[in-house]
C-alpha cells in the first residue's frame, strides 16, 4: 500500500514540478545540470512538505546528482515535517545507506541483506542511501574478453540462467567486449550455442533465450584504449536509457558491472580505461576479476595497488569460483546450525582434515597459462585454501560479508608458513592404457620442453591457534589423475576406551568416524560410522549415513558462477576475496614457491591416469595420516 501511495505521490509531484517551476529554469532542464539540481531539489522539498518520507526517499536518484547541501536540506525539511521521527533518522537516511527494500528485489545468495556492513564506502558511488525498486536501476554487465573460453563456457550461460530464474534486475543489458570484430548478431550467434536450460526448467526455454539474446550487444575494441571504452560508454548509455530524461525522472540508476575474463597482464589497462571512460555516472561501478591475482605476495600486492589507483576496494570483486559451489556454501550451515557438528569441530575430536582436488584430464590446451603458475597457485593457494578457511574459521559475529571475511582472515593469518619438507610435487608423464596413449605434460606444445612446473602437489598445513593446534590439514591437488573429484574429509579421533576394540583388530584408524563432504561430482555429505551387522553374531562394519544430493534434492544445482554473478550484482561481498585475505593466503605459500623454483626441485613423475606420486603417501604417513580417498572402504 505504502508503495502504491508513494508512486502516486511521485507522479503528482512530477506533474506539479513540470507545471510550476521556480526560478529561471531552461526548458531543457534534463540536460542542464544546474537547473536539474534545482528542479530536483525543488521536487524533493515538495515531497518532503506534502508527501511521505518513503516517497521522498524515492528521489534519492535525483539527489545523487544534486549537491550534498541538497541532501542535507532534504534531511532538515523531512525532520521538521516528520517530528515523531527523530532527526537522527533523517540524517541516517540522508547520510547513509537505507536498507529498507520493497517491491522487486533480487536476493543475494544467502538471503541476508547484502553488504549491510562494509569496512569501506564505495567512494565513487555517490549515493547516500538506496531504496532499490524495480523502476529505479538498470544494470549493464560488460564481459571483457567475451570471445574467450571462460566467457563462453561459464559467464554467458550463468547470466542466462539468472535471467531464466528472474534473478537479475529487470532492466539489464549485457555487452561483450573484445578485440575480435563482431556484430551484435554474430555475438548472439556465438553465445546462443552455449546457453542451456536446466533439465527441470524447459518451459518456454527458446522464448526465454530469444528474449535474453535481444539484450546482448557487442563492442569491439582494444583493451588499453580509452577512446574504445568511451565508445562503449556511449553504447551503454544508449541502452541504459534511450529516454535518459525519463529515466532520471523515475530515478533510475545506471549500474555497471565489468567482468574481466582476460589474461592478468591486461587487468590494469582495462580497469584504467573502464574506470576513466566507462564507469557509471549515476550508479555503482563494480569489477569482477578472476585469478591469478599475481604469482606471489609481491606481485599480488602490486596488482592490488595498481587496481586501487582506479577502483576502491569495495568496487573490486575477486572471484574464487569454488566459493560459489553449493557444498562449499553449505559448509557454514553444516557447522553452525547443527549441534552435532560444531562441538566436535576442534583438535579435541578431529585427527586430521583432508582437502582433495583431482582432475582426470591434463592441461590440454591450457599449458601456456598453466606453466607459468603450476598446481599450487592454480588450485591450492586459492580454491583449497578458501575451503580450509571456511572450514576452520571461528563463528562469525553475523552472516554479513565483513564478519565472515574477518574470521577467514584471522584463520589464514594463524596458519604456519608452508615448509618445503611438507610439500611433495609431481608432474604427469605419458602413459598407454587399453591401447590408448595419454600425453605427458611436457608433450603439450604450449609447454616449454623440460618444464619443472608441478601438475600435482600434496602439502601439510597447520593452524597455530587454540582450536586447531597440531591438527594436520592435508591438501592434495592434481591433474591427469585416475578420477575427477573435489572433497573434504574429516577424520575423527579414536573412541577412548572403546568397548568394541577387539572387533576392529589392531588397526584402530580404520574404525574412526570420517565425515566426507563431496563438493563434486555427485554432491554428497556422508558420515562413516561403525555399525553392528544384523544377526546373532557381534560383527561390526563401517556404514555410511548418506546424504546424496541427487536423491534428496531432485533439482539441478546451479553453477558456481550463477551464485557469484548474482551476488556481485547485488553487492554481496561475502563470497569474494578481500585484499587482506589475499595477502594472508600468499604469505603462506610464497616462500615455498620461491624455494621450489630457486632450487629447481624436480617433480616426481606419475603416469597419466594414476593415483599420483608415491611421495604423497609418505608425506601423509609422516603426519600419521592416511588419505581417505585411497582407502579400501572409500565409497567413490
Ligand atoms: C580453475 C583452474 O580455477 O579451476 C583450472 O584454473 C581447474 O585448472 C578449474 O581445471 C577447476 O574448476 P571446476 O569447477 O571444474 O572444478
XYZ file of C-alpha atoms and ligand atoms in Angstrom:
652
model
C 0.000 0.000 0.000
C 2.800 2.344 1.006
C 4.471 1.628 -2.246
C 1.448 2.495 -4.384
C 0.857 5.634 -2.345
C 4.467 6.624 -2.816
C 4.214 6.130 -6.565
C 1.044 8.231 -6.748
C 2.810 10.949 -4.818
C 5.839 10.876 -7.067
C 3.645 11.114 -10.115
C 1.652 14.027 -8.711
C 4.738 15.905 -7.623
C 6.372 15.363 -11.006
C 3.355 16.856 -12.760
C 3.348 19.713 -10.293
C 7.042 20.309 -10.796
C 6.697 20.352 -14.566
C 3.788 22.773 -14.491
C 5.197 25.008 -11.799
C 8.925 25.637 -11.870
C 10.612 28.222 -9.697
C 13.488 30.407 -10.883
C 14.832 30.819 -14.370
C 14.992 27.216 -15.491
C 15.810 26.471 -19.046
C 13.277 24.377 -20.883
C 15.840 21.729 -21.451
C 16.162 21.015 -17.763
C 17.029 17.403 -18.185
C 20.246 18.192 -19.950
C 21.088 21.227 -17.856
C 22.817 20.034 -14.770
C 22.334 23.142 -12.602
C 18.717 23.558 -13.353
C 18.238 19.837 -12.971
C 19.639 20.089 -9.495
C 17.332 22.988 -8.691
C 14.405 21.121 -10.100
C 15.222 18.006 -8.273
C 15.831 19.787 -5.030
C 12.626 21.667 -5.540
C 10.692 18.475 -6.109
C 12.386 16.756 -3.214
C 11.378 19.652 -0.971
C 7.851 19.463 -2.287
C 7.821 15.830 -1.498
C 9.140 16.472 1.944
C 6.412 19.027 2.592
C 3.484 17.311 1.009
C 4.124 13.615 0.992
C 5.622 10.735 2.892
C 9.273 10.116 3.644
C 9.077 6.923 1.648
C 8.109 8.848 -1.474
C 10.826 11.366 -0.735
C 13.235 8.522 -0.428
C 12.402 7.512 -3.990
C 14.028 10.739 -5.091
C 17.305 9.580 -3.913
C 18.411 9.020 -7.505
C 17.956 12.729 -8.163
C 19.748 13.757 -5.051
C 22.771 11.755 -6.054
C 23.277 14.246 -8.886
C 22.365 17.130 -6.597
C 24.950 18.533 -4.239
C 25.238 17.393 -0.664
C 23.611 20.640 0.670
C 20.546 19.485 -1.220
C 20.663 16.235 0.643
C 21.013 17.908 3.991
C 18.241 20.382 3.178
C 16.018 17.470 2.478
C 17.102 15.940 5.752
C 16.174 19.102 7.622
C 12.831 19.543 5.954
C 11.992 15.926 6.481
C 12.895 16.081 10.110
C 10.742 19.179 10.608
C 7.768 17.674 8.877
C 8.013 14.254 10.486
C 8.517 15.329 14.074
C 7.736 11.917 15.554
C 10.728 10.575 13.661
C 13.870 11.666 15.450
C 16.029 13.977 13.371
C 18.813 11.412 13.539
C 16.655 9.060 11.474
C 16.679 11.507 8.615
C 20.348 12.087 8.938
C 20.724 8.369 8.796
C 18.547 8.207 5.706
C 20.225 11.099 4.008
C 23.749 10.476 5.160
C 23.976 6.722 4.906
C 22.535 3.714 3.247
C 18.883 2.990 3.811
C 18.499 -0.743 3.970
C 14.727 -0.931 3.633
C 13.872 -2.818 0.474
C 10.488 -3.256 -1.022
C 8.840 -4.188 -4.267
C 11.001 -6.146 -6.636
C 14.243 -7.235 -5.191
C 16.796 -9.808 -6.029
C 18.207 -11.510 -3.028
C 21.823 -12.328 -2.557
C 22.620 -15.993 -2.316
C 22.370 -16.202 1.462
C 19.082 -14.324 1.628
C 20.745 -11.945 4.067
C 20.512 -8.173 3.414
C 23.521 -7.764 1.220
C 26.525 -5.881 2.313
C 24.969 -4.352 5.403
C 28.344 -3.978 6.985
C 31.100 -2.645 4.855
C 34.513 -1.577 6.028
C 34.927 0.963 3.281
C 32.417 3.099 1.439
C 32.180 2.975 -2.308
C 33.565 6.473 -2.646
C 32.838 6.864 -6.311
C 29.317 5.739 -5.814
C 27.902 8.998 -4.561
C 24.504 7.867 -3.488
C 23.878 8.193 0.194
C 21.102 5.747 0.624
C 19.268 3.355 -1.568
C 15.771 2.150 -1.945
C 16.110 -0.450 -4.645
C 12.986 -0.781 -6.638
C 12.182 -2.246 -9.984
C 11.932 1.109 -11.678
C 14.995 2.552 -10.116
C 18.009 0.909 -11.608
C 19.454 -0.601 -14.716
C 22.405 -2.910 -14.674
C 24.794 -3.282 -17.572
C 27.142 -6.214 -17.466
C 30.164 -5.943 -19.725
C 32.092 -9.129 -20.239
C 35.575 -8.047 -21.221
C 37.198 -10.890 -23.153
C 33.842 -12.024 -24.482
C 35.223 -14.352 -27.104
C 37.323 -16.314 -24.604
C 36.614 -19.762 -23.247
C 35.540 -18.769 -19.757
C 33.062 -16.239 -21.097
C 31.517 -18.720 -23.482
C 31.510 -21.718 -21.166
C 30.614 -20.099 -17.879
C 29.740 -16.414 -17.832
C 27.111 -16.104 -20.569
C 25.391 -19.376 -19.577
C 25.329 -18.218 -15.940
C 23.823 -14.861 -16.928
C 21.180 -16.628 -18.951
C 20.372 -18.945 -16.037
C 19.939 -15.891 -13.787
C 17.659 -14.317 -16.359
C 15.650 -17.516 -16.633
C 15.274 -17.680 -12.866
C 14.323 -13.988 -12.594
C 17.396 -13.389 -10.503
C 18.730 -10.487 -12.496
C 17.288 -6.940 -12.329
C 14.532 -6.375 -14.836
C 16.389 -3.620 -16.683
C 19.608 -5.278 -17.694
C 21.884 -5.196 -20.707
C 24.809 -7.418 -21.488
C 27.768 -6.260 -23.515
C 30.542 -8.380 -24.879
C 33.838 -6.537 -25.315
C 36.857 -7.971 -27.101
C 39.264 -7.201 -29.898
C 37.644 -9.551 -32.398
C 35.362 -7.683 -34.772
C 31.833 -8.983 -34.389
C 28.379 -7.560 -34.938
C 25.717 -7.825 -32.238
C 24.134 -10.578 -34.281
C 27.371 -12.536 -34.565
C 27.937 -12.302 -30.849
C 24.373 -13.511 -30.220
C 25.035 -16.443 -32.513
C 28.239 -17.226 -30.727
C 26.735 -17.294 -27.263
C 23.434 -18.886 -28.247
C 25.345 -22.137 -28.793
C 26.443 -22.173 -25.178
C 23.126 -21.429 -23.493
C 21.155 -24.264 -21.983
C 18.080 -24.576 -19.835
C 18.084 -26.663 -16.728
C 16.625 -30.107 -17.187
C 13.790 -29.280 -14.800
C 13.102 -25.891 -16.406
C 12.445 -26.467 -20.052
C 9.209 -24.477 -20.327
C 9.487 -21.533 -22.743
C 13.177 -22.111 -22.958
C 13.627 -20.949 -26.535
C 11.452 -17.858 -25.971
C 13.489 -17.012 -22.936
C 16.707 -17.482 -24.864
C 15.497 -15.184 -27.585
C 14.497 -12.520 -25.043
C 17.881 -12.870 -23.389
C 19.817 -12.635 -26.646
C 17.967 -9.444 -27.585
C 19.514 -7.859 -24.501
C 23.045 -8.841 -25.580
C 25.253 -6.442 -27.542
C 28.833 -6.323 -28.648
C 31.547 -3.738 -28.870
C 34.952 -4.443 -30.280
C 37.930 -2.502 -29.042
C 41.468 -2.618 -27.773
C 41.968 -3.425 -24.096
C 44.161 -0.430 -23.409
C 42.484 2.323 -25.439
C 40.353 4.772 -23.518
C 38.611 6.003 -26.650
C 37.329 2.480 -27.302
C 35.866 2.450 -23.807
C 34.332 5.882 -24.407
C 32.561 4.381 -27.400
C 31.416 1.548 -25.192
C 30.219 4.129 -22.688
C 28.094 5.771 -25.367
C 26.544 2.448 -26.298
C 25.938 1.608 -22.659
C 24.195 4.942 -22.154
C 22.006 4.327 -25.172
C 20.863 1.063 -23.705
C 20.604 2.314 -20.144
C 18.071 4.896 -21.076
C 17.320 5.859 -24.614
C 14.948 8.082 -22.639
C 17.572 9.328 -20.261
C 15.349 12.178 -19.141
C 12.532 9.855 -18.218
C 14.998 7.581 -16.515
C 16.062 10.494 -14.344
C 12.503 11.422 -13.527
C 11.764 7.965 -12.235
C 15.113 7.967 -10.512
C 16.653 5.091 -12.388
C 20.289 4.483 -11.542
C 22.577 3.114 -14.189
C 24.744 0.496 -12.519
C 27.629 -1.140 -14.298
C 29.435 -4.388 -13.757
C 32.590 -5.301 -15.674
C 33.665 -8.920 -15.744
C 37.355 -9.223 -16.628
C 37.650 -12.528 -18.382
C 41.111 -11.692 -19.717
C 44.756 -12.522 -19.001
C 46.126 -10.810 -15.885
C 48.727 -8.767 -17.784
C 45.953 -6.551 -19.174
C 43.808 -6.268 -15.999
C 45.172 -2.866 -15.076
C 44.859 -1.409 -18.592
C 41.247 -2.434 -18.800
C 40.458 -1.185 -15.320
C 42.084 2.160 -16.117
C 40.110 2.568 -19.335
C 36.856 1.329 -17.875
C 37.067 3.493 -14.784
C 38.086 6.631 -16.654
C 35.870 6.298 -19.679
C 33.065 3.867 -18.993
C 32.187 3.944 -15.308
C 28.667 4.784 -14.329
C 27.946 8.464 -13.760
C 24.922 7.767 -11.575
C 25.057 4.317 -10.043
C 27.703 1.902 -8.897
C 30.553 0.509 -10.965
C 31.973 -2.845 -9.950
C 34.658 -5.006 -11.472
C 34.933 -8.767 -11.169
C 38.453 -10.118 -11.514
C 39.422 -13.767 -11.851
C 42.627 -15.264 -10.561
C 45.576 -15.328 -10.970
C 45.965 -12.399 -8.621
C 49.715 -12.252 -9.042
C 52.247 -15.067 -8.669
C 53.366 -14.372 -5.104
C 52.971 -11.890 -2.254
C 54.840 -9.131 -4.023
C 53.207 -9.329 -7.442
C 49.804 -9.714 -5.831
C 50.355 -6.593 -3.707
C 51.499 -4.707 -6.804
C 48.395 -5.760 -8.688
C 46.164 -4.673 -5.809
C 47.955 -1.345 -5.639
C 47.585 -0.784 -9.379
C 43.900 -1.665 -9.333
C 43.357 0.663 -6.413
C 44.618 3.610 -8.445
C 41.344 3.372 -10.302
C 38.980 1.490 -8.017
C 38.169 1.354 -4.341
C 38.403 -1.991 -2.570
C 34.614 -2.173 -2.478
C 34.442 -1.985 -6.253
C 36.752 -4.957 -6.717
C 35.111 -8.371 -6.657
C 37.856 -11.019 -6.648
C 36.211 -14.212 -7.657
C 37.131 -17.693 -6.491
C 34.538 -19.838 -8.139
C 34.911 -22.602 -5.546
C 33.213 -20.302 -3.054
C 30.139 -20.385 -5.278
C 29.860 -24.172 -5.178
C 26.838 -25.497 -3.376
C 28.649 -27.713 -0.889
C 31.200 -25.060 -0.048
C 28.355 -22.628 0.572
C 26.783 -25.273 2.776
C 29.851 -25.632 4.989
C 28.793 -22.857 7.330
C 25.250 -24.172 7.525
C 26.525 -27.610 8.397
C 28.842 -26.290 11.081
C 26.841 -23.525 12.636
C 23.316 -24.838 12.543
C 23.819 -28.432 13.685
C 24.595 -29.097 17.284
C 26.086 -32.463 16.391
C 28.958 -30.953 14.411
C 30.174 -27.678 15.868
C 31.109 -29.052 19.316
C 33.290 -31.670 17.606
C 34.998 -29.127 15.342
C 38.384 -28.884 17.051
C 41.661 -30.622 17.831
C 39.933 -32.413 20.672
C 37.936 -34.623 18.322
C 39.403 -34.188 14.860
C 42.579 -36.077 13.947
C 43.147 -34.515 10.556
C 41.376 -32.757 7.711
C 41.986 -33.529 4.049
C 41.203 -31.248 1.136
C 41.394 -33.159 -2.090
C 41.111 -31.970 -5.669
C 41.715 -34.185 -8.659
C 41.031 -33.982 -12.352
C 41.118 -36.893 -14.744
C 42.436 -34.785 -17.611
C 45.644 -32.856 -18.177
C 46.290 -29.251 -19.073
C 45.122 -29.885 -22.638
C 45.320 -26.560 -24.449
C 45.923 -24.515 -21.275
C 49.592 -25.323 -20.918
C 50.650 -21.793 -21.816
C 48.803 -20.322 -18.838
C 49.383 -23.244 -16.521
C 53.127 -23.482 -16.959
C 53.574 -20.022 -15.530
C 51.595 -20.917 -12.403
C 51.567 -24.633 -11.560
C 49.098 -26.529 -9.441
C 49.942 -24.850 -6.113
C 48.981 -21.418 -7.446
C 46.207 -22.757 -9.654
C 44.298 -24.751 -7.046
C 45.851 -24.819 -3.572
C 46.560 -21.192 -2.768
C 43.001 -20.240 -3.712
C 40.321 -22.936 -4.087
C 41.546 -25.343 -1.407
C 42.738 -22.635 0.948
C 39.393 -20.846 0.736
C 37.604 -24.062 1.657
C 40.034 -24.560 4.509
C 39.386 -21.049 5.822
C 35.619 -21.562 5.807
C 36.044 -24.951 7.399
C 38.316 -23.782 10.187
C 37.231 -20.205 10.972
C 35.654 -19.245 14.274
C 31.951 -18.462 14.407
C 31.462 -15.061 12.768
C 29.528 -12.346 14.566
C 26.892 -12.497 11.833
C 26.456 -13.602 8.257
C 27.404 -10.164 6.986
C 30.213 -10.151 4.458
C 32.746 -8.348 6.598
C 32.097 -10.501 9.645
C 32.723 -13.655 7.653
C 35.731 -12.291 5.847
C 37.213 -11.045 9.127
C 37.079 -14.583 10.502
C 38.605 -16.029 7.349
C 41.479 -13.575 7.512
C 42.051 -14.446 11.169
C 42.358 -18.131 10.488
C 44.599 -17.594 7.458
C 46.869 -15.363 9.490
C 47.099 -18.065 12.159
C 48.473 -20.537 9.654
C 52.066 -21.631 9.695
C 54.096 -20.685 6.632
C 54.385 -23.830 4.497
C 57.794 -25.534 4.615
C 59.467 -27.363 1.756
C 59.618 -30.537 3.900
C 55.859 -30.532 3.980
C 55.365 -30.385 0.235
C 55.534 -33.026 -2.467
C 55.341 -32.055 -6.118
C 54.665 -34.202 -9.154
C 54.219 -33.959 -12.897
C 52.358 -36.385 -15.149
C 54.153 -38.392 -17.742
C 52.846 -40.150 -20.822
C 51.119 -43.451 -20.383
C 49.459 -46.094 -22.508
C 46.410 -47.890 -21.231
C 43.986 -50.151 -23.040
C 45.629 -49.403 -26.358
C 45.212 -45.663 -25.852
C 48.111 -43.390 -25.192
C 47.945 -40.357 -22.963
C 50.415 -37.477 -23.365
C 52.903 -36.250 -20.822
C 52.554 -32.687 -19.516
C 55.657 -31.668 -21.425
C 54.181 -33.094 -24.652
C 51.715 -30.193 -24.645
C 53.018 -27.942 -27.449
C 52.304 -24.855 -25.338
C 54.564 -26.112 -22.517
C 58.309 -25.412 -22.703
C 60.446 -28.524 -23.029
C 61.956 -29.643 -19.735
C 59.425 -27.670 -17.678
C 59.523 -28.402 -13.941
C 56.081 -26.965 -13.277
C 54.148 -29.227 -10.908
C 50.836 -30.628 -12.109
C 50.395 -32.354 -8.741
C 51.145 -31.274 -5.199
C 50.456 -32.502 -1.701
C 51.045 -30.333 1.342
C 50.648 -30.490 5.100
C 49.439 -27.246 6.644
C 48.905 -26.240 10.249
C 46.825 -23.641 12.006
C 48.559 -22.401 15.113
C 45.550 -21.421 17.159
C 43.795 -22.890 20.176
C 41.190 -24.747 18.157
C 43.471 -26.444 15.650
C 46.870 -26.697 17.306
C 48.651 -29.809 15.978
C 45.908 -30.930 13.577
C 47.332 -31.577 10.094
C 45.331 -30.078 7.248
C 46.450 -32.082 4.270
C 45.927 -30.791 0.766
C 46.268 -32.760 -2.419
C 45.652 -31.389 -5.892
C 46.470 -32.879 -9.240
C 45.717 -33.065 -12.914
C 45.639 -36.176 -15.081
C 44.803 -38.451 -12.161
C 42.617 -41.566 -12.092
C 39.472 -39.673 -11.134
C 37.920 -36.210 -11.081
C 36.786 -35.131 -7.647
C 36.810 -32.404 -5.016
C 36.122 -33.272 -1.414
C 36.772 -32.513 2.211
C 37.497 -35.418 4.526
C 37.397 -35.046 8.258
C 38.920 -37.935 10.176
C 37.909 -38.103 13.821
C 39.932 -39.435 16.733
C 39.712 -42.927 18.195
C 36.942 -43.616 20.690
C 38.729 -43.647 24.083
C 38.387 -46.968 25.931
C 36.385 -48.421 23.063
C 34.436 -51.450 24.307
C 34.467 -52.946 20.836
C 38.175 -52.580 20.345
C 38.734 -56.276 19.777
C 36.154 -56.332 16.980
C 38.286 -53.950 14.976
C 41.587 -55.767 15.182
C 44.804 -53.838 15.583
C 44.107 -51.054 13.097
C 42.040 -48.632 15.114
C 42.346 -45.914 12.465
C 40.047 -47.968 10.329
C 37.350 -47.745 12.954
C 37.300 -43.994 13.380
C 34.487 -41.876 12.099
C 35.037 -39.963 8.901
C 32.871 -37.157 7.596
C 33.079 -36.634 3.856
C 31.790 -33.543 2.114
C 31.906 -34.273 -1.577
C 31.899 -30.987 -3.428
C 31.823 -32.614 -6.860
C 30.791 -34.650 -8.730
C 27.607 -36.166 -7.231
C 27.409 -33.762 -4.332
C 27.050 -35.617 -1.051
C 27.690 -35.493 2.652
C 28.266 -38.787 4.369
C 29.452 -39.911 7.732
C 31.203 -43.211 8.190
C 30.074 -44.932 11.348
C 30.633 -48.301 12.969
C 27.554 -50.441 12.967
C 26.502 -53.892 14.011
C 25.841 -56.197 11.094
C 22.345 -57.608 11.756
C 22.386 -61.154 13.019
C 23.152 -63.241 16.047
C 26.878 -62.526 15.951
C 28.525 -59.376 17.154
C 30.060 -58.439 13.863
C 30.733 -54.777 13.132
C 31.181 -52.983 9.869
C 31.568 -49.454 8.602
C 28.434 -47.982 7.099
C 27.517 -44.572 5.788
C 24.904 -42.144 6.961
C 24.475 -40.786 3.500
C 23.023 -37.554 2.192
C 23.251 -37.872 -1.540
C 22.054 -34.610 -3.057
C 20.673 -36.166 -6.248
C 18.407 -38.418 -4.179
C 17.367 -35.838 -1.597
C 17.039 -32.750 -3.792
C 15.738 -33.563 -7.259
C 16.781 -30.253 -8.777
C 19.710 -29.199 -10.837
C 22.329 -27.494 -8.725
C 23.185 -24.010 -10.016
C 26.628 -23.424 -11.370
C 29.003 -21.561 -9.056
C 29.180 -18.626 -11.466
C 25.444 -18.014 -11.188
C 25.610 -17.512 -7.448
C 28.677 -15.311 -7.710
C 27.334 -13.128 -10.500
C 24.080 -12.693 -8.645
C 25.965 -11.628 -5.532
C 28.185 -9.202 -7.435
C 25.122 -7.542 -8.954
C 23.557 -7.413 -5.538
C 26.692 -6.013 -3.876
C 27.010 -9.004 -1.574
C 30.721 -9.448 -0.958
C 30.672 -12.459 1.329
C 31.874 -14.883 -1.353
C 34.561 -12.618 -2.791
C 38.141 -12.306 -1.618
C 39.153 -9.186 0.249
C 42.666 -7.846 -0.351
C 43.907 -8.657 3.170
C 42.631 -12.218 2.700
C 44.627 -12.451 -0.473
C 47.753 -11.146 1.259
C 47.355 -13.706 4.043
C 46.878 -16.516 1.506
C 50.015 -15.567 -0.427
C 52.038 -15.259 2.788
C 51.501 -18.979 3.469
C 52.654 -20.193 0.053
C 55.116 -17.619 -1.290
C 58.302 -18.817 0.491
C 57.866 -22.430 -0.587
C 57.005 -21.453 -4.150
C 60.188 -19.402 -4.308
C 62.256 -22.228 -2.856
C 60.831 -24.779 -5.289
C 61.691 -22.513 -8.185
C 65.069 -21.314 -6.971
C 66.270 -24.817 -6.098
C 64.738 -26.143 -9.315
C 63.187 -29.058 -7.441
C 62.304 -31.775 -9.921
C 58.713 -33.011 -9.631
C 58.145 -36.732 -9.118
C 56.751 -38.161 -12.337
C 53.483 -40.090 -12.218
C 51.681 -41.798 -15.086
C 48.719 -40.006 -16.645
C 45.585 -41.524 -15.110
C 47.311 -42.857 -11.980
C 46.779 -42.008 -8.304
C 49.656 -39.549 -8.256
C 53.222 -39.748 -6.969
C 54.040 -42.071 -4.136
C 55.640 -39.179 -2.238
C 52.132 -38.061 -1.274
C 51.663 -41.271 0.761
C 54.924 -40.670 2.608
C 54.040 -37.079 3.364
C 50.724 -38.165 4.867
C 52.393 -41.003 6.789
C 54.902 -38.540 8.253
C 51.930 -36.835 9.899
C 50.190 -40.127 10.829
C 47.555 -39.644 8.190
C 46.147 -41.962 5.566
C 44.486 -40.438 2.544
C 40.795 -41.196 2.880
C 40.179 -41.202 -0.858
C 42.565 -44.089 -1.307
C 41.314 -46.326 1.485
C 39.684 -49.624 0.605
C 36.277 -48.720 2.063
C 36.053 -45.397 0.300
C 32.726 -45.097 -1.418
C 33.563 -43.153 -4.514
C 40.310 -23.305 -12.258
C 41.675 -23.793 -12.596
O 40.382 -22.273 -11.333
O 39.543 -24.367 -11.713
C 41.608 -24.972 -13.532
O 42.420 -22.753 -13.190
C 40.698 -26.044 -12.999
O 42.909 -25.506 -13.769
C 39.366 -25.456 -12.592
O 40.516 -27.010 -14.018
C 38.507 -26.478 -11.888
O 37.242 -25.952 -11.696
P 35.977 -26.907 -11.600
O 34.871 -26.015 -11.203
O 35.816 -27.518 -12.947
O 36.311 -27.925 -10.577
